[in-house]
Every structure is written in C-alpha cells, then in structure tokens.
XYZ file of C-alpha atoms in Angstrom:
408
model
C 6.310 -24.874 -13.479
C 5.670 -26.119 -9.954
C 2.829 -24.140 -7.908
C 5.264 -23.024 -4.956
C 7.710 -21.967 -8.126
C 4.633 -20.115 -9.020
C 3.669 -18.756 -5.931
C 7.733 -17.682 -5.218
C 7.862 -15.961 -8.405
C 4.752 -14.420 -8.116
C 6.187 -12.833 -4.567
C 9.052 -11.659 -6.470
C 7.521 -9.882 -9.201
C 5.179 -8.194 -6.711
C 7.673 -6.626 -4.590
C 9.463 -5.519 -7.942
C 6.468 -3.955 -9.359
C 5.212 -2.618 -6.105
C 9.090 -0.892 -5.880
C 8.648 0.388 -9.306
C 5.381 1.692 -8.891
C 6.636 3.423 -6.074
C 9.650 4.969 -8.221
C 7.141 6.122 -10.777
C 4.837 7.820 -8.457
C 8.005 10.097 -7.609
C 8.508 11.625 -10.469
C 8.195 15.063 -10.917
C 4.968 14.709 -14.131
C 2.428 12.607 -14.503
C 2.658 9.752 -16.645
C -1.055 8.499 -17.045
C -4.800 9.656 -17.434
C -5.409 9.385 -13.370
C -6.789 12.787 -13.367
C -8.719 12.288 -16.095
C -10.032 9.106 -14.345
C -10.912 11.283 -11.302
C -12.692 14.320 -12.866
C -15.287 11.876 -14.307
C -15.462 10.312 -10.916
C -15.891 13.862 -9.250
C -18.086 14.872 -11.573
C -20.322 11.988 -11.573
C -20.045 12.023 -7.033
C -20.490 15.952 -7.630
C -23.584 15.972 -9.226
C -24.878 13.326 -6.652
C -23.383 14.538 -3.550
C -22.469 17.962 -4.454
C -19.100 19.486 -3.215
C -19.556 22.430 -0.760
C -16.621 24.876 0.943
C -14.350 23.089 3.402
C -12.815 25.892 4.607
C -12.430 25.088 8.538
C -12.238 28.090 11.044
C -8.377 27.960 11.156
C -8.329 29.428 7.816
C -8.446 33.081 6.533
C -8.635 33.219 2.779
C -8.088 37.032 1.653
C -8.625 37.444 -2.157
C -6.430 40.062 -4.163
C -8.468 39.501 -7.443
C -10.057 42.786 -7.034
C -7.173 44.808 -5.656
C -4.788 44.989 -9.066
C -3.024 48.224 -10.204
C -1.565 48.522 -13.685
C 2.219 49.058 -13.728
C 4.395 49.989 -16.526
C 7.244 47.107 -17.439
C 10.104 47.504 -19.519
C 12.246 45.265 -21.373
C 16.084 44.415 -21.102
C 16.644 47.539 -22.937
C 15.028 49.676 -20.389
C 12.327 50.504 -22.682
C 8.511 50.668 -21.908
C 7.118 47.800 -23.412
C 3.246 48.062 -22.137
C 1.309 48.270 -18.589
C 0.987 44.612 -16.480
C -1.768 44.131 -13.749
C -0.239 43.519 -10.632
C -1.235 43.275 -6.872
C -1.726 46.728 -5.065
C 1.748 46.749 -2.963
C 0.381 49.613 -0.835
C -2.441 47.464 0.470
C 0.072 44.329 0.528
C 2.760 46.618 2.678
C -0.530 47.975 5.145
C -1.535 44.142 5.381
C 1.440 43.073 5.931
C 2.626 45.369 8.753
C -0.683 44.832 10.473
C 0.309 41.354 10.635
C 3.518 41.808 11.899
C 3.013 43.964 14.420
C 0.676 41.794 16.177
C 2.498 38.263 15.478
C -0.636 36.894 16.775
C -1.025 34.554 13.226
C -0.162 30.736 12.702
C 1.342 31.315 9.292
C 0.885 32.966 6.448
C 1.050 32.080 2.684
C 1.577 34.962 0.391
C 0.577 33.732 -3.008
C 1.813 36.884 -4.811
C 5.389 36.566 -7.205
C 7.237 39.220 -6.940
C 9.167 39.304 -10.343
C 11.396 41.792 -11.962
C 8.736 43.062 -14.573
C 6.912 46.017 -12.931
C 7.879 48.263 -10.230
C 5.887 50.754 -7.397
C 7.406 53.022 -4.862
C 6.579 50.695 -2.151
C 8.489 47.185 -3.267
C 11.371 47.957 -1.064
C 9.454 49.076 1.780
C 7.436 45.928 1.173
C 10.066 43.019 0.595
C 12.098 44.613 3.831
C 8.944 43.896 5.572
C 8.405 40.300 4.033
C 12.266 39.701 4.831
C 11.722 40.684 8.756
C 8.386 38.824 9.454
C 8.357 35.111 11.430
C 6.334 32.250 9.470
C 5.950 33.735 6.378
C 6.048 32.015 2.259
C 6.473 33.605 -0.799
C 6.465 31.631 -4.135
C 9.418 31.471 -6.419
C 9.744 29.815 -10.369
C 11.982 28.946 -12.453
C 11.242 31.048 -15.567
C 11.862 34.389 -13.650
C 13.768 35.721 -11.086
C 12.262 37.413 -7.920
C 13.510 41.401 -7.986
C 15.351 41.392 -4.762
C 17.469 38.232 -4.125
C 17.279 38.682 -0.210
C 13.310 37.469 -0.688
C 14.659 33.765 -1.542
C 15.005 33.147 2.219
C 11.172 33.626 2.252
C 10.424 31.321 -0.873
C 9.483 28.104 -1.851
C 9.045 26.487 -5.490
C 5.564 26.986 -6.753
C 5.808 25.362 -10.435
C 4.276 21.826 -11.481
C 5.042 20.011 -14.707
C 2.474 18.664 -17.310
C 2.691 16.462 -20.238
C 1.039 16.369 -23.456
C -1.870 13.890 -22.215
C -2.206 15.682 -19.035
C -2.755 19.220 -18.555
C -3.859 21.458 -16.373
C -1.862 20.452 -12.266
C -2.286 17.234 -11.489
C 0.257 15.871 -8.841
C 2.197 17.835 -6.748
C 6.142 17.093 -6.260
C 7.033 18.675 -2.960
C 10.897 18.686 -3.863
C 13.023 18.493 -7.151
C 17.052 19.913 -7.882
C 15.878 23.261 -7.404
C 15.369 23.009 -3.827
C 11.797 22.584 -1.456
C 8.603 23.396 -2.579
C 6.155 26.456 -0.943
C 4.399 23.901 1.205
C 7.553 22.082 1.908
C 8.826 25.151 3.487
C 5.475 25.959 5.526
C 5.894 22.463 6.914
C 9.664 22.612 7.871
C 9.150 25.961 9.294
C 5.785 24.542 11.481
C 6.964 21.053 12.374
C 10.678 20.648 12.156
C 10.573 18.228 9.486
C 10.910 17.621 6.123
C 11.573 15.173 3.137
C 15.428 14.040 2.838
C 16.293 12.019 -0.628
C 18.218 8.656 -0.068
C 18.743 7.437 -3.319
C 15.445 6.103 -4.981
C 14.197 6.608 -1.521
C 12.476 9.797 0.123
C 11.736 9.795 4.208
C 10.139 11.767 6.611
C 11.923 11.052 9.852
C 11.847 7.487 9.785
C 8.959 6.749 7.697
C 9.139 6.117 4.200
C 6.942 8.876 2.027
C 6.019 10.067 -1.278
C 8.043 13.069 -2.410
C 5.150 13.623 -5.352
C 1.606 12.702 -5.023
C -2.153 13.330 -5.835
C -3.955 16.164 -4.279
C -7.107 15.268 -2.544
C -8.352 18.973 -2.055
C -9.563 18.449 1.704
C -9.564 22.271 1.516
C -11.917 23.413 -1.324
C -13.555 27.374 -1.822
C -14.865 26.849 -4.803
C -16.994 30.139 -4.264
C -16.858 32.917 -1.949
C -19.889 31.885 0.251
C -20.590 28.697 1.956
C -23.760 26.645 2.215
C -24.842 28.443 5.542
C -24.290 32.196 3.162
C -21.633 32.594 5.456
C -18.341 34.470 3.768
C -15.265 32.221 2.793
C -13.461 34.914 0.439
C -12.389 38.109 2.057
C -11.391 40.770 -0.489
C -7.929 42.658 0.665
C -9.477 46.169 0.106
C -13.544 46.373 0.775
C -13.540 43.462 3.768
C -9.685 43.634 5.559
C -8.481 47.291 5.198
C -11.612 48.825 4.471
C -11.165 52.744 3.110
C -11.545 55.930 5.006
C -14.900 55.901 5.311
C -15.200 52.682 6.445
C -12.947 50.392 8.746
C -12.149 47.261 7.665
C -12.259 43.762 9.685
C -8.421 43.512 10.298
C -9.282 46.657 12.636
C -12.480 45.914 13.844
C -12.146 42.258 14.640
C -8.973 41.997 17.079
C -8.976 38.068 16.922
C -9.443 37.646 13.394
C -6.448 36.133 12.888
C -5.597 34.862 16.092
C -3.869 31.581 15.288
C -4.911 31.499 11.903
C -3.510 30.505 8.377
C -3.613 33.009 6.495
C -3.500 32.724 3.012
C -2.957 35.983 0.384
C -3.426 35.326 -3.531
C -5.727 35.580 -6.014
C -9.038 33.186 -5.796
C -10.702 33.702 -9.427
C -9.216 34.909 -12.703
C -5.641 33.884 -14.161
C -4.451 32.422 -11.201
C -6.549 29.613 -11.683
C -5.592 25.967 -13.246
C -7.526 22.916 -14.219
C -7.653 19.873 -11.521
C -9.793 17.221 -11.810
C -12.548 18.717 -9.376
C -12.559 21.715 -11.176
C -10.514 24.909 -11.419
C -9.339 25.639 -8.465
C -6.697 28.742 -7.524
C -3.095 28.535 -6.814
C -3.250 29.735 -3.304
C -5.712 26.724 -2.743
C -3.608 23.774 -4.436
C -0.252 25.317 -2.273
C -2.544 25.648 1.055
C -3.970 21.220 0.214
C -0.432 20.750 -0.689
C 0.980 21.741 3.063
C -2.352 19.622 4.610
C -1.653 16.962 2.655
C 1.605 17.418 4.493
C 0.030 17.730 7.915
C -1.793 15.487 7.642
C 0.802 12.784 6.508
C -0.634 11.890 3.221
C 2.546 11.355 1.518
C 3.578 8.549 4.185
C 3.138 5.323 2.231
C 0.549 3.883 3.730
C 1.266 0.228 5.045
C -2.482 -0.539 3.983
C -2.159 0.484 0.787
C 1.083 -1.371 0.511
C -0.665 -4.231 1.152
C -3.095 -4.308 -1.215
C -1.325 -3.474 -3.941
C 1.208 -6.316 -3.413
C -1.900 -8.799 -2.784
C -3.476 -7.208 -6.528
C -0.102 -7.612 -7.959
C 0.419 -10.673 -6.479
C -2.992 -12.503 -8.165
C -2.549 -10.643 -11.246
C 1.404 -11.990 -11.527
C 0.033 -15.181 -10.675
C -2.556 -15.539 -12.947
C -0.233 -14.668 -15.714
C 2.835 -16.986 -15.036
C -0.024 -19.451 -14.460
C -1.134 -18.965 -18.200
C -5.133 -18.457 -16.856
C -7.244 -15.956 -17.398
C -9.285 -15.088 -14.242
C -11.803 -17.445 -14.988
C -9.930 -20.346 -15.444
C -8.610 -20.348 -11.981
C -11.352 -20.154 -10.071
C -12.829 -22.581 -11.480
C -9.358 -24.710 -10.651
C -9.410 -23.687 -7.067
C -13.023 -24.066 -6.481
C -13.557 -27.340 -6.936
C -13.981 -28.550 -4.097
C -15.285 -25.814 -2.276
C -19.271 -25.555 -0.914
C -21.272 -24.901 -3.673
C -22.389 -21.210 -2.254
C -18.748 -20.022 -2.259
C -17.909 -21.752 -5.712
C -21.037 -19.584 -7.114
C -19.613 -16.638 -5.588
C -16.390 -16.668 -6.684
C -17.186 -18.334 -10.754
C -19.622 -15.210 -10.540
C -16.724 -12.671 -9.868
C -14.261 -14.451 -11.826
C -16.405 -13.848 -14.401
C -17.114 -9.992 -13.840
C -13.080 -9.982 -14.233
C -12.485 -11.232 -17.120
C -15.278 -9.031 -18.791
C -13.782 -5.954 -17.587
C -10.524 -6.927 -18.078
C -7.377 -6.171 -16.332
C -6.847 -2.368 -16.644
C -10.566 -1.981 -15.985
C -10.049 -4.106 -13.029
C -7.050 -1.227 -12.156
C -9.030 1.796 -12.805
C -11.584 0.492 -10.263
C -8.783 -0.288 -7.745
C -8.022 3.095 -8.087
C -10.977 4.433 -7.136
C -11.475 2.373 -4.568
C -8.126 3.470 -3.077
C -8.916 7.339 -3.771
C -12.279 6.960 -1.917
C -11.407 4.765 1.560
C -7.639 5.834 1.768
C -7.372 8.675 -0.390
C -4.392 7.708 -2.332
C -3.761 7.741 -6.337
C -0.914 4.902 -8.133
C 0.048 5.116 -11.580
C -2.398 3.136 -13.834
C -1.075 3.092 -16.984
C 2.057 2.369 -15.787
C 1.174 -0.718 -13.944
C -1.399 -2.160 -16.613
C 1.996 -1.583 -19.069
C 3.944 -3.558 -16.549
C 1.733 -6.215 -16.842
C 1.472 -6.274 -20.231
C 5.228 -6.810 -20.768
C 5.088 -9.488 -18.042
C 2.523 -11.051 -20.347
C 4.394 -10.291 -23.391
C 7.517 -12.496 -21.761
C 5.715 -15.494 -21.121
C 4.255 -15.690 -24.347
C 7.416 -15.345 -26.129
C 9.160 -18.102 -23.538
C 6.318 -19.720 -24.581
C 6.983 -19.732 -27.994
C 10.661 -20.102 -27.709
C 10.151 -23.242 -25.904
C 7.803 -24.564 -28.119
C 10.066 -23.765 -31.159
C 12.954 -25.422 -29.261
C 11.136 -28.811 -29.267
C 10.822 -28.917 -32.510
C 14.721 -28.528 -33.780
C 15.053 -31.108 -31.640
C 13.035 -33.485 -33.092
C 14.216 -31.955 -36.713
C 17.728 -32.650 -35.278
C-alpha cells in the first residue's frame, strides 16, 4: 500500500474510532478498569501530595448522620415488619422553613429519599413545604417510589449503574429514559440549560458534550475539619438548630447562608460508596456532579479531541504499516541530525517495551491530570486489537491467494 493510501486510511480510522470512543463514553456503565487505574494513581499522588477539604466558602455542607429516628415500616399487607432509621422530619420541616422564609440561599440539594417505607406526623407538613420552596432537589430511584407523587416536580434521578468488574460509582450519566439526573436539574433550574439527545449525539446549546463522564471530585470533605481545624461538616441538630438551651447557627449567624449551596444528606455511614479517591458520600458525588456541570466538564474538549485523533492516528498507522513502533522510527529517522534520531530510537524504544495499552493507560493519566478528562481504555486497546487482527488475516488471505494461483 502506497504511504498517502496509508496516511488516508489512517485519517479514516481515526475519526471512526475517535466517534466510537465517543459513543462508548455515553453509556450509562462503565465498561473498563479506569477507576481502578485512577485509585492507584490517587493513592500513590495521595500519599505524596495528600488530599485536603476543597470545600470553597459558597458551600454549606449540613450532615444528617447524627439526626436519625427509628420508624416503624410495614409491608404490602399493612403489617409491621420491623423499625428503619430514617432522617428526623421535624428537624428537616424546622430547616426547611427557616430556609424558605428567608429565600436568601443559592440552591439547595436535599440528599434525603423520601420513600413509601416509614411514616412521621410531619411528612405532609414537610413535602408541602419541599413542593412550595424556589431552587430546591430532591433525589428519586428507580427501585421505589417517592410517598407523595406531587414531590417528582422537585426530583432528579440519583442512581448509577455498575458492572461486575467495576463496583462501587464510577461515572456519572447525567440523563437516561427515565428522565434528568439530580444535578441535571440543579443546572437547568440555575442556568437555563441542559443536555438535549440528537441521535448518537448529546449538546449543550451548541456545543457538543458528554451526557456520562468521570467525576473529578473538585469538591472533596473527606472529614469534617479542614487543614486550618476549621469546620466543613455542620451537624443538622447540635450546630444549625441547636436545642433549647442553646441556639443554633441558622439563628445566630443571619448570613450563613446568604448565597450559598446548601447541601442536606448524610456525610459518613451507609450513604457512602466506593470511588476511586476513596469513599466519598452521596450528597458529595451529586454536589461534583452539578460542578462538573458548571464548570463545563462534559463539553468535549477540542484539545482533547485532538490528541486522541493524533494517538489514534500513529497507532492506526503503525498498524496498517505492519511496524511496530520501533521499526518506524528508525524508517523516518534516517536522515535526520543525529541528536533527534537518538531521541526519537530512544522513545521508540520505551514504546514498544510498554506496549500499546500501557502506552494508553499512561495517556490516560496524562489526560486526567492536565485536562481532567477520562476515555475508555479497554475499549480502545480492543479496537486496536481487532484492527490488528484484520490486517493479519488480509495478510494471510493474500498470501494464501498467491499460492492457488501458482497451484492453478
């Protein structure tokens, strides 16, 4: 095959892979060991540069682990079937109308379900209350109902999928058939916007996005003091309401959350799920799902774009070309200076030892680190591999072809 036949078909099967890679990354589960990949990364930047709070001062976290009340739930029968620890709704409904009365908050994220197991005297109360306050999310799944139906104006999709490799959240998918996801909904309701589906295609206005990616955590609270002992948890009962003896800082700070996000669930205990930087709550990964929002993190990044087509490029090159990595420098770097001909025999070289889906992983990485973006591994080194696959077996079936012919 001719080099610019080489070089066209090279183009080709970049673009393809670089639109299938793109198709993959959209899916609602993970398909490879990325976050594996990244929790030894963490761990390893972690334990050299170790990972403080980055909880900025537009934030409120208010922790309900502590504030649980034991409710009896029955079964379809009607009959008592045990005692389930839920949120205190009285301290919820106090919150709550606080909040609304003084409307003085940029949004709050109420990472409490509301199901139909377990009841209190103050649910309706409480959901009318939830149901009549401005810039407001509740969470909502698909393997229970929420007990009153009018609270699904409020909601957004809080489930993720995982796989039998991967466990434990690892990407986020910000829409699927059931409708918008919780931090979907924050960002519709803040900005106006949101992600429309066009075929194979998801957009944000007019740029072309992600509808599922990687977290990056920007937002971590990984404990409930900071570096400086200053306090990133607030506990609903002892620090916000306070009791009668004692006034809590809802009452006693008037601007404490003055144009602040506020964001209700439970930090520690069984609201928590594996990520690869640790275990981090469900509040948390909703509240870095909206910022990755924000902050436009599911745009596809033109950079990234680029050098993925440019990797995919070489490596569809290389394999067409029926060289290894080595083999083609050497080819092209012949009559280079003698300096650059070093430099480039020297990397070649590197590349071939760690071979190709080394060579990804690293990419990876690299692209996590500077842009902080994820792509499907596996999926691409697979690609690859079947590309490889096909021109061996052309290969072969040319090679087999010359011979009937000379039989014949």
């Amino acid at each position: 095959m001719r080099k610019q036949r080489k070089v066209i078909w090279s183009v080709v099967i970049a673009i393809g892979f670089l639109f299938f890679s793109y198709c993959i990354t959209n899916l609602d589960f993970p398909i490879s060991g990325e976050k594996a990949l990244l929790y030894r990364f963490e761990m390893v930047r972690n334990y050299l540069f170790p990972r403080g709070n980055t909880v900025n001062d537009s934030i409120l976290l208010i922790d309900v682990s502590f504030d649980k009340i034991p409710v009896k739930t029955t079964d379809e029968y009607g009959l008592t079937i045990g005692d389930i620890q839920i949120t205190d709704r009285k301290k919820l409904l106090d919150l709550l109308q606080e909040l609304k009365k003084r409307d003085d908050y940029k949004y709050i994220l109420l990472d409490a379900f509301f199901g139909q197991k377990g009841k209190t005297p103050h649910d309706s109360a409480l959901y009318a209350t939830i149901c009549s306050m401005k810039r407001i999310v509740i969470p909502c799944h698909a393997d229970e109902a929420l007990a009153d139906s009018s609270l699904m104006k409020k909601a957004g999709w809080a489930d993720y999928t995982s796989t039998y490799n991967v466990s434990g959240f690892s990407k986020y998918s910000y829409m699927s058939d059931k409708g918008m996801s919780l931090p979907l909904r924050m960002y519709k309701d803040i900005t106006g916007r949101t992600i429309r589906r066009h075929g194979l295609l998801y957009t944000d206005g007019w740029w072309l996005v992600s509808k599922s990616i990687v977290l990056t955590f920007d937002v971590n609270a990984n404990s409930a003091y900071n570096e400086k002992g200053e306090k990133v948890w607030y506990y609903l009962g002892a620090d916000i309401l306070g009791n009668e003896e004692e006034r809590g800082l809802l009452y006693e700070i008037p601007e404490l959350t003055k144009d602040k996000y506020i964001v209700i669930g439970a930090m520690q205990g069984d609201d928590s799920h594996s990520t690869y930087i640790g275990s981090v709550s469900g509040a948390i990964i909703n509240l870095n799902a909206y910022f990755s929002l924000l902050d436009k993190h599911h745009v596809v990044s033109i950079t990234l774009a680029v050098i993925l087509f440019c990797a995919f490029f070489f490596l569809a090159y290389l394999t067409i070309s029926r060289q290894d990595l080595r083999g083609l420098t050497e080819s092209i770097t012949q009559k280079q200076s003698y300096r650059l001909r070093t430099r480039l025999i020297a990397m070649s070289a590197l590349c071939s030892w760690i071979g190709y889906s080394l060579f990804l992983s690293i990419l990876c990485i690299l692209t996590y680190v500077f842009l902080g973006e994820v792509y499907e591994i596996f999926v691409t080194s697979t690609m690859f591999y079947f590309l490889s696959l096909t021109v061996k077996y052309t290969d072969n079936f040319k090679r087999l072809s010359k011979i009937w012919k000379r039989k014949d």
